PDB file of C-alpha atoms in Angstrom:
ATOM      1  CA  MET L   1      76.172  59.260 113.051  1.00 47.00           C
ATOM      2  CA  LYS L   2      77.940  56.114 114.393  1.00 54.00           C
ATOM      3  CA  LYS L   3      77.314  55.252 118.376  1.00 56.00           C
ATOM      4  CA  SER L   4      81.060  55.304 118.885  1.00 86.00           C
ATOM      5  CA  GLN L   5      80.941  57.986 117.049  1.00 90.00           C
ATOM      6  CA  SER L   6      78.414  59.631 119.108  1.00 92.00           C
ATOM      7  CA  ALA L   7      80.391  59.093 122.314  1.00 93.00           C
ATOM      8  CA  ALA L   8      83.849  59.825 121.921  1.00 95.00           C
ATOM      9  CA  LEU L   9      81.986  63.449 120.370  1.00 96.00           C
ATOM     10  CA  VAL L  10      79.520  63.154 124.066  1.00 96.00           C
ATOM     11  CA  GLU L  11      84.634  62.276 125.760  1.00 96.00           C
ATOM     12  CA  ALA L  12      85.822  65.485 123.375  1.00 96.00           C
ATOM     13  CA  PHE L  13      82.166  68.522 125.123  1.00 97.00           C
ATOM     14  CA  ALA L  14      83.250  66.867 128.410  1.00 97.00           C
ATOM     15  CA  LEU L  15      86.718  68.046 128.320  1.00 96.00           C
ATOM     16  CA  ALA L  16      85.688  71.457 126.352  1.00 96.00           C
ATOM     17  CA  TYR L  17      83.017  72.287 128.831  1.00 96.00           C
ATOM     18  CA  HIS L  18      85.312  70.854 131.787  1.00 95.00           C
ATOM     19  CA  ALA L  19      88.625  72.454 130.948  1.00 92.00           C
ATOM     20  CA  GLN L  20      86.252  75.810 130.058  1.00 90.00           C
ATOM     21  CA  ARG L  21      84.353  75.816 133.442  1.00 89.00           C
ATOM     22  CA  HIS L  22      86.788  75.185 135.372  1.00 86.00           C
ATOM     23  CA  PHE L  23      90.258  76.652 137.222  1.00 84.00           C
ATOM     24  CA  ALA L  24      93.156  74.089 137.805  1.00 90.00           C
ATOM     25  CA  PRO L  25      91.123  71.987 135.035  1.00 93.00           C
ATOM     26  CA  VAL L  26      92.392  68.039 135.290  1.00 95.00           C
ATOM     27  CA  CYS L  27      93.723  68.699 131.097  1.00 92.00           C
ATOM     28  CA  GLU L  28      94.775  71.333 129.303  1.00 85.00           C
ATOM     29  CA  ASP L  29      92.448  71.046 126.482  1.00 88.00           C
ATOM     30  CA  ALA L  30      91.518  74.424 125.259  1.00 86.00           C
ATOM     31  CA  ALA L  31      91.552  73.323 121.685  1.00 93.00           C
ATOM     32  CA  ALA L  32      88.878  70.662 122.772  1.00 95.00           C
ATOM     33  CA  ARG L  33      85.784  74.161 122.551  1.00 96.00           C
ATOM     34  CA  ARG L  34      87.035  75.234 118.948  1.00 96.00           C
ATOM     35  CA  LEU L  35      86.187  71.547 117.667  1.00 97.00           C
ATOM     36  CA  PHE L  36      82.189  72.361 118.272  1.00 97.00           C
ATOM     37  CA  THR L  37      79.971  75.382 116.919  1.00 97.00           C
ATOM     38  CA  ASP L  38      78.737  77.267 119.436  1.00 97.00           C
ATOM     39  CA  GLU L  39      75.219  76.145 118.266  1.00 97.00           C
ATOM     40  CA  GLU L  40      76.270  72.671 118.788  1.00 97.00           C
ATOM     41  CA  PHE L  41      78.304  72.930 121.985  1.00 97.00           C
ATOM     42  CA  ALA L  42      74.960  74.165 123.463  1.00 97.00           C
ATOM     43  CA  GLN L  43      73.334  71.885 121.478  1.00 97.00           C
ATOM     44  CA  LEU L  44      75.384  68.723 122.649  1.00 96.00           C
ATOM     45  CA  GLY L  45      75.174  70.455 126.677  1.00 96.00           C
ATOM     46  CA  SER L  46      71.430  70.913 126.622  1.00 96.00           C
ATOM     47  CA  ALA L  47      71.460  66.628 125.483  1.00 95.00           C
ATOM     48  CA  VAL L  48      73.741  65.413 127.998  1.00 95.00           C
ATOM     49  CA  THR L  49      72.188  66.452 130.800  1.00 95.00           C
ATOM     50  CA  VAL L  50      68.872  64.789 129.978  1.00 94.00           C
ATOM     51  CA  LEU L  51      70.313  62.128 131.124  1.00 93.00           C
ATOM     52  CA  LEU L  52      70.949  63.076 134.945  1.00 94.00           C
ATOM     53  CA  GLN L  53      67.072  62.195 134.993  1.00 92.00           C
ATOM     54  CA  THR L  54      68.309  58.387 134.500  1.00 94.00           C
ATOM     55  CA  LEU L  55      71.554  59.052 136.071  1.00 94.00           C
ATOM     56  CA  GLU L  56      69.352  60.504 139.777  1.00 95.00           C
ATOM     57  CA  PRO L  57      65.651  61.299 139.412  1.00 94.00           C
ATOM     58  CA  SER L  58      65.424  63.095 143.013  1.00 95.00           C
ATOM     59  CA  PHE L  59      68.137  66.168 141.105  1.00 93.00           C
ATOM     60  CA  SER L  60      66.769  69.523 141.664  1.00 91.00           C
ATOM     61  CA  GLY L  61      68.468  72.316 140.493  1.00 91.00           C
ATOM     62  CA  THR L  62      68.889  74.635 137.376  1.00 94.00           C
ATOM     63  CA  PRO L  63      69.992  73.169 133.746  1.00 93.00           C
ATOM     64  CA  GLU L  64      73.776  74.319 134.097  1.00 94.00           C
ATOM     65  CA  ALA L  65      73.655  73.097 137.822  1.00 94.00           C
ATOM     66  CA  ALA L  66      72.768  69.501 135.924  1.00 95.00           C
ATOM     67  CA  LEU L  67      74.870  69.713 133.187  1.00 96.00           C
ATOM     68  CA  LEU L  68      78.086  70.849 135.709  1.00 94.00           C
ATOM     69  CA  ARG L  69      76.635  67.554 137.830  1.00 95.00           C
ATOM     70  CA  VAL L  70      76.147  65.493 134.785  1.00 96.00           C
ATOM     71  CA  VAL L  71      79.610  66.434 133.764  1.00 96.00           C
ATOM     72  CA  ASP L  72      81.339  67.032 137.179  1.00 95.00           C
ATOM     73  CA  ARG L  73      80.314  63.869 138.042  1.00 95.00           C
ATOM     74  CA  TYR L  74      79.382  61.053 135.281  1.00 96.00           C
ATOM     75  CA  LEU L  75      81.649  62.187 131.733  1.00 97.00           C
ATOM     76  CA  VAL L  76      84.996  63.596 132.432  1.00 97.00           C
ATOM     77  CA  PRO L  77      86.628  61.585 135.415  1.00 97.00           C
ATOM     78  CA  LEU L  78      88.322  59.305 132.560  1.00 97.00           C
ATOM     79  CA  PRO L  79      88.610  61.240 129.508  1.00 97.00           C
ATOM     80  CA  ALA L  80      90.479  64.089 132.288  1.00 97.00           C
ATOM     81  CA  ALA L  81      92.567  61.817 133.805  1.00 98.00           C
ATOM     82  CA  ARG L  82      93.585  59.459 130.434  1.00 97.00           C
ATOM     83  CA  ASP L  83      94.082  63.318 128.569  1.00 97.00           C
ATOM     84  CA  ALA L  84      96.680  64.130 131.293  1.00 97.00           C
ATOM     85  CA  PHE L  85      98.266  60.589 131.654  1.00 98.00           C
ATOM     86  CA  LEU L  86      98.841  59.960 128.070  1.00 98.00           C
ATOM     87  CA  MET L  87     100.721  63.325 127.805  1.00 97.00           C
ATOM     88  CA  ARG L  88     102.777  62.995 130.493  1.00 97.00           C
ATOM     89  CA  ALA L  89     103.494  59.780 129.108  1.00 98.00           C
ATOM     90  CA  LEU L  90     104.702  61.382 125.491  1.00 98.00           C
ATOM     91  CA  LYS L  91     106.462  64.314 127.338  1.00 96.00           C
ATOM     92  CA  ASN L  92     108.963  61.551 128.765  1.00 96.00           C
ATOM     93  CA  ALA L  93     108.787  59.186 126.073  1.00 96.00           C
ATOM     94  CA  ALA L  94     110.029  62.603 124.017  1.00 96.00           C
ATOM     95  CA  ARG L  95     112.320  62.875 126.401  1.00 94.00           C
ATOM     96  CA  ILE L  96     114.048  60.004 125.973  1.00 92.00           C
ATOM     97  CA  GLY L  97     114.561  59.629 121.808  1.00 93.00           C
ATOM     98  CA  ALA L  98     111.094  58.378 121.009  1.00 97.00           C
ATOM     99  CA  ALA L  99     110.965  59.662 117.351  1.00 97.00           C
ATOM    100  CA  GLN L 100     106.810  58.718 116.455  1.00 98.00           C
ATOM    101  CA  ALA L 101     103.281  58.404 118.218  1.00 98.00           C
ATOM    102  CA  LEU L 102     101.485  56.600 117.065  1.00 97.00           C
ATOM    103  CA  PHE L 103      97.461  56.682 118.141  1.00 97.00           C
ATOM    104  CA  LEU L 104      95.863  53.948 117.633  1.00 95.00           C
ATOM    105  CA  GLY L 105      91.809  54.926 118.422  1.00 92.00           C
ATOM    106  CA  ALA L 106      92.376  58.768 118.636  1.00 93.00           C
ATOM    107  CA  GLY L 107      89.050  59.942 119.469  1.00 94.00           C
ATOM    108  CA  TYR L 108      88.540  63.909 118.565  1.00 96.00           C
ATOM    109  CA  GLY L 109      92.034  64.104 120.985  1.00 95.00           C
ATOM    110  CA  THR L 110      94.031  67.373 120.029  1.00 96.00           C
ATOM    111  CA  ILE L 111      96.695  66.113 121.635  1.00 96.00           C
ATOM    112  CA  PRO L 112      98.640  66.286 118.673  1.00 96.00           C
ATOM    113  CA  LEU L 113      97.715  69.903 118.740  1.00 96.00           C
ATOM    114  CA  ARG L 114      99.040  70.582 122.073  1.00 94.00           C
ATOM    115  CA  GLN L 115     102.419  69.305 121.309  1.00 94.00           C
ATOM    116  CA  THR L 116     105.680  70.925 123.449  1.00 92.00           C
ATOM    117  CA  GLU L 117     109.673  71.565 122.020  1.00 92.00           C
ATOM    118  CA  PRO L 118     110.965  67.764 122.292  1.00 92.00           C
ATOM    119  CA  MET L 119     107.687  66.330 120.763  1.00 95.00           C
ATOM    120  CA  ARG L 120     107.440  68.878 117.355  1.00 95.00           C
ATOM    121  CA  ARG L 121     110.604  66.101 116.391  1.00 95.00           C
ATOM    122  CA  MET L 122     108.653  63.538 116.668  1.00 97.00           C
ATOM    123  CA  CYS L 123     106.010  62.066 113.512  1.00 97.00           C
ATOM    124  CA  PHE L 124     102.183  62.249 114.816  1.00 98.00           C
ATOM    125  CA  TYR L 125     100.164  58.983 113.576  1.00 97.00           C
ATOM    126  CA  GLU L 126      96.718  59.126 113.903  1.00 96.00           C
ATOM    127  CA  LEU L 127      94.508  56.311 113.699  1.00 94.00           C
ATOM    128  CA  GLU L 128      90.804  55.715 113.611  1.00 94.00           C
ATOM    129  CA  SER L 129      87.705  55.206 111.359  1.00 92.00           C
ATOM    130  CA  PRO L 130      87.268  56.975 108.218  1.00 93.00           C
ATOM    131  CA  SER L 131      84.164  58.440 109.505  1.00 94.00           C
ATOM    132  CA  LEU L 132      85.014  60.376 112.431  1.00 95.00           C
ATOM    133  CA  LEU L 133      88.845  60.731 111.040  1.00 95.00           C
ATOM    134  CA  ARG L 134      86.712  62.611 108.384  1.00 96.00           C
ATOM    135  CA  ASP L 135      83.975  64.584 110.005  1.00 96.00           C
ATOM    136  CA  LYS L 136      87.384  65.245 113.185  1.00 97.00           C
ATOM    137  CA  ARG L 137      89.968  66.762 110.369  1.00 97.00           C
ATOM    138  CA  GLU L 138      86.247  69.420 108.976  1.00 97.00           C
ATOM    139  CA  ARG L 139      85.911  70.350 112.329  1.00 97.00           C
ATOM    140  CA  LEU L 140      89.767  71.214 112.396  1.00 97.00           C
ATOM    141  CA  ARG L 141      89.294  73.037 109.333  1.00 97.00           C
ATOM    142  CA  ARG L 142      86.392  74.996 110.218  1.00 97.00           C
ATOM    143  CA  ALA L 143      87.771  75.687 113.295  1.00 96.00           C
ATOM    144  CA  GLY L 144      90.944  77.649 111.250  1.00 97.00           C
ATOM    145  CA  ILE L 145      93.385  75.025 113.171  1.00 96.00           C
ATOM    146  CA  GLN L 146      95.638  74.506 110.981  1.00 95.00           C
ATOM    147  CA  GLU L 147      96.445  70.317 110.915  1.00 96.00           C
ATOM    148  CA  PRO L 148     100.036  69.604 112.652  1.00 96.00           C
ATOM    149  CA  GLU L 149     103.059  69.517 109.668  1.00 96.00           C
ATOM    150  CA  ASN L 150     104.070  66.365 111.758  1.00 97.00           C
ATOM    151  CA  THR L 151     100.666  64.438 111.529  1.00 97.00           C
ATOM    152  CA  ARG L 152      99.903  61.774 109.714  1.00 96.00           C
ATOM    153  CA  TYR L 153      96.052  60.445 109.672  1.00 95.00           C
ATOM    154  CA  LEU L 154      94.421  56.431 108.184  1.00 93.00           C
ATOM    155  CA  GLY L 155      91.285  56.037 108.175  1.00 92.00           C
ATOM    156  CA  ALA L 156      91.083  52.434 109.075  1.00 88.00           C
ATOM    157  CA  GLU L 157      88.982  50.145 111.310  1.00 85.00           C
ATOM    158  CA  LEU L 158      91.183  48.364 113.858  1.00 84.00           C
ATOM    159  CA  ARG L 159      88.895  45.073 113.750  1.00 82.00           C
ATOM    160  CA  ALA L 160      89.839  44.902 110.200  1.00 82.00           C
ATOM    161  CA  PRO L 161      91.979  41.922 110.538  1.00 80.00           C
ATOM    162  CA  ASP L 162      94.387  43.402 107.426  1.00 84.00           C
ATOM    163  CA  TRP L 163      94.939  47.272 109.639  1.00 88.00           C
ATOM    164  CA  ALA L 164      98.624  46.779 110.713  1.00 89.00           C
ATOM    165  CA  ARG L 165      99.481  45.691 107.077  1.00 88.00           C
ATOM    166  CA  ARG L 166      97.934  48.630 105.675  1.00 88.00           C
ATOM    167  CA  PHE L 167      99.012  51.575 108.143  1.00 91.00           C
ATOM    168  CA  LEU L 168     102.562  49.912 107.295  1.00 90.00           C
ATOM    169  CA  GLN L 169     101.772  50.593 103.354  1.00 90.00           C
ATOM    170  CA  GLU L 170      99.895  53.948 103.251  1.00 89.00           C
ATOM    171  CA  SER L 171     102.138  55.853 106.713  1.00 92.00           C
ATOM    172  CA  GLY L 172     105.163  56.319 106.029  1.00 93.00           C
ATOM    173  CA  PHE L 173     105.253  54.588 109.674  1.00 95.00           C
ATOM    174  CA  ASP L 174     108.806  53.111 110.463  1.00 96.00           C
ATOM    175  CA  PRO L 175     108.141  50.033 113.190  1.00 95.00           C
ATOM    176  CA  ARG L 176     111.999  50.736 113.547  1.00 96.00           C
ATOM    177  CA  ARG L 177     112.082  53.607 114.942  1.00 97.00           C
ATOM    178  CA  ARG L 178     111.093  53.894 119.225  1.00 97.00           C
ATOM    179  CA  THR L 179     107.106  54.760 119.386  1.00 98.00           C
ATOM    180  CA  PHE L 180     105.086  56.275 121.884  1.00 98.00           C
ATOM    181  CA  CYS L 181     101.835  54.256 121.419  1.00 98.00           C
ATOM    182  CA  ALA L 182      98.807  54.874 122.949  1.00 98.00           C
ATOM    183  CA  LEU L 183      95.160  52.481 122.831  1.00 97.00           C
ATOM    184  CA  PRO L 184      92.673  54.665 124.594  1.00 96.00           C
ATOM    185  CA  GLY L 185      89.654  52.894 125.469  1.00 94.00           C
ATOM    186  CA  LEU L 186      90.566  50.032 123.563  1.00 94.00           C
ATOM    187  CA  ALA L 187      90.161  47.730 125.712  1.00 95.00           C
ATOM    188  CA  ALA L 188      86.719  48.556 127.148  1.00 94.00           C
ATOM    189  CA  ILE L 189      85.432  48.379 123.628  1.00 91.00           C
ATOM    190  CA  CYS L 190      86.860  44.845 122.113  1.00 90.00           C
ATOM    191  CA  PRO L 191      86.696  41.669 123.281  1.00 91.00           C
ATOM    192  CA  ARG L 192      89.092  40.059 124.959  1.00 92.00           C
ATOM    193  CA  LYS L 193      90.428  37.755 122.614  1.00 93.00           C
ATOM    194  CA  ALA L 194      90.548  41.064 120.132  1.00 91.00           C
ATOM    195  CA  PHE L 195      92.394  43.306 122.934  1.00 94.00           C
ATOM    196  CA  TRP L 196      95.604  40.432 123.702  1.00 95.00           C
ATOM    197  CA  GLN L 197      96.320  40.138 119.206  1.00 93.00           C
ATOM    198  CA  ARG L 198      96.231  43.321 119.066  1.00 92.00           C
ATOM    199  CA  LEU L 199      98.456  44.483 121.179  1.00 95.00           C
ATOM    200  CA  MET L 200     100.453  41.310 119.154  1.00 93.00           C
ATOM    201  CA  GLN L 201      99.715  43.061 115.958  1.00 92.00           C
ATOM    202  CA  LEU L 202     101.544  46.191 117.789  1.00 93.00           C
ATOM    203  CA  ARG L 203     104.973  44.111 119.286  1.00 93.00           C
ATOM    204  CA  ALA L 204     105.626  43.085 115.782  1.00 91.00           C
ATOM    205  CA  LEU L 205     105.163  46.623 114.192  1.00 94.00           C
ATOM    206  CA  LEU L 206     107.224  48.277 117.582  1.00 96.00           C
ATOM    207  CA  ALA L 207     110.613  48.575 118.026  1.00 97.00           C
ATOM    208  CA  LEU L 208     112.286  47.717 121.053  1.00 96.00           C
ATOM    209  CA  GLY L 209     112.051  50.361 123.899  1.00 96.00           C
ATOM    210  CA  SER L 210     109.079  51.582 122.917  1.00 97.00           C
ATOM    211  CA  THR L 211     106.033  52.483 124.867  1.00 97.00           C
ATOM    212  CA  VAL L 212     102.139  51.677 124.940  1.00 98.00           C
ATOM    213  CA  VAL L 213      99.996  53.430 127.425  1.00 98.00           C
ATOM    214  CA  LEU L 214      96.441  51.747 127.855  1.00 98.00           C
ATOM    215  CA  ASP L 215      93.579  52.054 130.247  1.00 98.00           C
ATOM    216  CA  TYR L 216      91.730  49.395 131.208  1.00 98.00           C
ATOM    217  CA  PRO L 217      87.996  48.080 132.863  1.00 97.00           C
ATOM    218  CA  ALA L 218      88.609  46.174 135.706  1.00 95.00           C
ATOM    219  CA  GLY L 219      86.492  43.961 137.172  1.00 86.00           C
ATOM    220  CA  ALA L 220      84.351  40.682 136.880  1.00 83.00           C
ATOM    221  CA  GLY L 221      84.185  39.511 132.995  1.00 85.00           C
ATOM    222  CA  THR L 222      86.748  42.842 132.544  1.00 93.00           C
ATOM    223  CA  TYR L 223      90.733  41.972 133.127  1.00 96.00           C
ATOM    224  CA  THR L 224      92.840  42.532 136.668  1.00 96.00           C
ATOM    225  CA  ALA L 225      95.514  44.110 137.507  1.00 96.00           C
ATOM    226  CA  GLU L 226      97.247  40.625 138.541  1.00 96.00           C
ATOM    227  CA  GLU L 227      96.705  39.701 134.538  1.00 96.00           C
ATOM    228  CA  MET L 228      98.141  42.732 133.055  1.00 97.00           C
ATOM    229  CA  GLU L 229     101.083  42.406 134.999  1.00 97.00           C
ATOM    230  CA  LYS L 230     100.920  38.101 133.893  1.00 97.00           C
ATOM    231  CA  THR L 231      99.789  38.528 130.390  1.00 97.00           C
ATOM    232  CA  LEU L 232     101.810  41.576 128.915  1.00 97.00           C
ATOM    233  CA  PRO L 233     105.116  40.549 129.661  1.00 97.00           C
ATOM    234  CA  LEU L 234     104.216  37.157 127.655  1.00 95.00           C
ATOM    235  CA  LEU L 235     103.056  39.020 124.780  1.00 95.00           C
ATOM    236  CA  GLY L 236     106.948  41.121 124.909  1.00 95.00           C
ATOM    237  CA  PHE L 237     105.722  44.258 127.055  1.00 97.00           C
ATOM    238  CA  ARG L 238     107.477  44.702 130.460  1.00 97.00           C
ATOM    239  CA  VAL L 239     105.149  46.723 132.851  1.00 98.00           C
ATOM    240  CA  CYS L 240     106.917  49.826 134.092  1.00 96.00           C
ATOM    241  CA  GLU L 241     103.873  52.058 135.222  1.00 98.00           C
ATOM    242  CA  HIS L 242     100.313  50.393 136.543  1.00 98.00           C
ATOM    243  CA  LEU L 243      97.748  52.717 138.752  1.00 98.00           C
ATOM    244  CA  ALA L 244      95.244  52.005 140.271  1.00 98.00           C
ATOM    245  CA  PRO L 245      91.969  54.449 140.752  1.00 98.00           C
ATOM    246  CA  ALA L 246      93.794  55.092 144.919  1.00 98.00           C
ATOM    247  CA  ASP L 247      96.298  56.567 142.331  1.00 98.00           C
ATOM    248  CA  ILE L 248      94.942  57.733 139.742  1.00 98.00           C
ATOM    249  CA  THR L 249      93.211  60.708 142.030  1.00 98.00           C
ATOM    250  CA  ALA L 250      96.349  61.240 143.506  1.00 98.00           C
ATOM    251  CA  GLN L 251      97.971  61.868 140.944  1.00 97.00           C
ATOM    252  CA  PHE L 252      95.959  63.941 138.123  1.00 97.00           C
ATOM    253  CA  PHE L 253      92.868  65.419 140.712  1.00 97.00           C
ATOM    254  CA  ALA L 254      95.460  66.840 143.416  1.00 96.00           C
ATOM    255  CA  ALA L 255      95.758  70.156 142.050  1.00 95.00           C
ATOM    256  CA  TYR L 256      91.661  70.121 141.047  1.00 95.00           C
ATOM    257  CA  ASN L 257      90.379  69.038 144.158  1.00 96.00           C
ATOM    258  CA  ALA L 258      92.396  71.620 146.019  1.00 95.00           C
ATOM    259  CA  MET L 259      90.828  74.492 143.719  1.00 94.00           C
ATOM    260  CA  HIS L 260      88.161  73.154 143.944  1.00 93.00           C
ATOM    261  CA  PRO L 261      87.156  71.060 148.046  1.00 94.00           C
ATOM    262  CA  GLY L 262      83.154  71.295 147.689  1.00 92.00           C
ATOM    263  CA  ALA L 263      83.259  69.380 144.305  1.00 91.00           C
ATOM    264  CA  PRO L 264      86.130  66.589 144.522  1.00 94.00           C
ATOM    265  CA  MET L 265      86.831  64.698 142.017  1.00 96.00           C
ATOM    266  CA  ALA L 266      87.838  61.348 142.012  1.00 97.00           C
ATOM    267  CA  ALA L 267      89.182  58.554 139.159  1.00 97.00           C
ATOM    268  CA  PRO L 268      86.681  56.196 138.259  1.00 96.00           C
ATOM    269  CA  ALA L 269      87.120  52.935 140.963  1.00 96.00           C
ATOM    270  CA  ASP L 270      86.954  50.596 138.111  1.00 96.00           C
ATOM    271  CA  VAL L 271      89.999  51.741 135.540  1.00 97.00           C
ATOM    272  CA  TYR L 272      93.513  51.465 135.882  1.00 98.00           C
ATOM    273  CA  PHE L 273      96.147  53.144 133.541  1.00 98.00           C
ATOM    274  CA  CYS L 274      99.168  51.558 132.322  1.00 98.00           C
ATOM    275  CA  VAL L 275     102.095  52.130 130.559  1.00 98.00           C
ATOM    276  CA  ALA L 276     104.396  49.225 129.502  1.00 98.00           C
ATOM    277  CA  VAL L 277     107.399  49.595 127.228  1.00 97.00           C
ATOM    278  CA  ARG L 278     108.474  47.073 124.051  1.00 97.00           C
ATOM    279  CA  LYS L 279     111.652  44.484 125.083  1.00 93.00           C
ATOM    280  CA  ALA L 280     113.504  41.688 123.727  1.00 86.00           C
ATOM    281  CA  ASP L 281     111.471  38.808 122.669  1.00 78.00           C
ATOM    282  CA  ARG L 282     113.380  35.714 124.243  1.00 66.00           C
TER     283      ARG L 282
END
């Protein structure tokens, strides 16, 4: 299994464990647990627990306590907050008339399985590497989860120069319709130049008024909030929501932390969330 696919699977495991283990989880992803057999879930739990030996060599406690610590402190804060952020933005986009939802790098995410009534009027598109997508759909089949009728899947590598052309030809996506577009984790894995190129390609794919939702690492050698605020408008997108780590913690971890005051959770200190809208070219 590719490293990126393994990381996506660990992320899905963390979300599943979080939703199963805690009251008031940061994101309500009950479907994630069904992607794993009981044996596989236990094996992944044992595997990620070993990480704590490197992260906190002095930790002493039961294997269950170690698993809880490594998930809560290191594995789940970012994907849980990202999922909650995407879901909130998607609900807003559906409410104001978005007709399509496009997930670039969908991973093992289950948002299309958790549609609210307005979302059921949309068409969902998941674009992911062919091997991960095959594995994901096999897991859904094995779990007895029916793929939503309004969801389409396309196996393609985003780094391929013709991914946008293939997507338009094979997916049924309509570039004239207002779209919600999610880029979960893309900025973290793409070289800077490639990330800006993906946004330029999206500008050509997305109708005016379409929403783009992204997260990005901030700091030396990555991106800055000022850079995003300056560059996105140049690429055809107007920034309408931009959250720093403290904002993310306040908005998405408050309910969880109120229920778990002895072990509060916070957003990663170096990741920002952003919502931008496709604007008219000048």
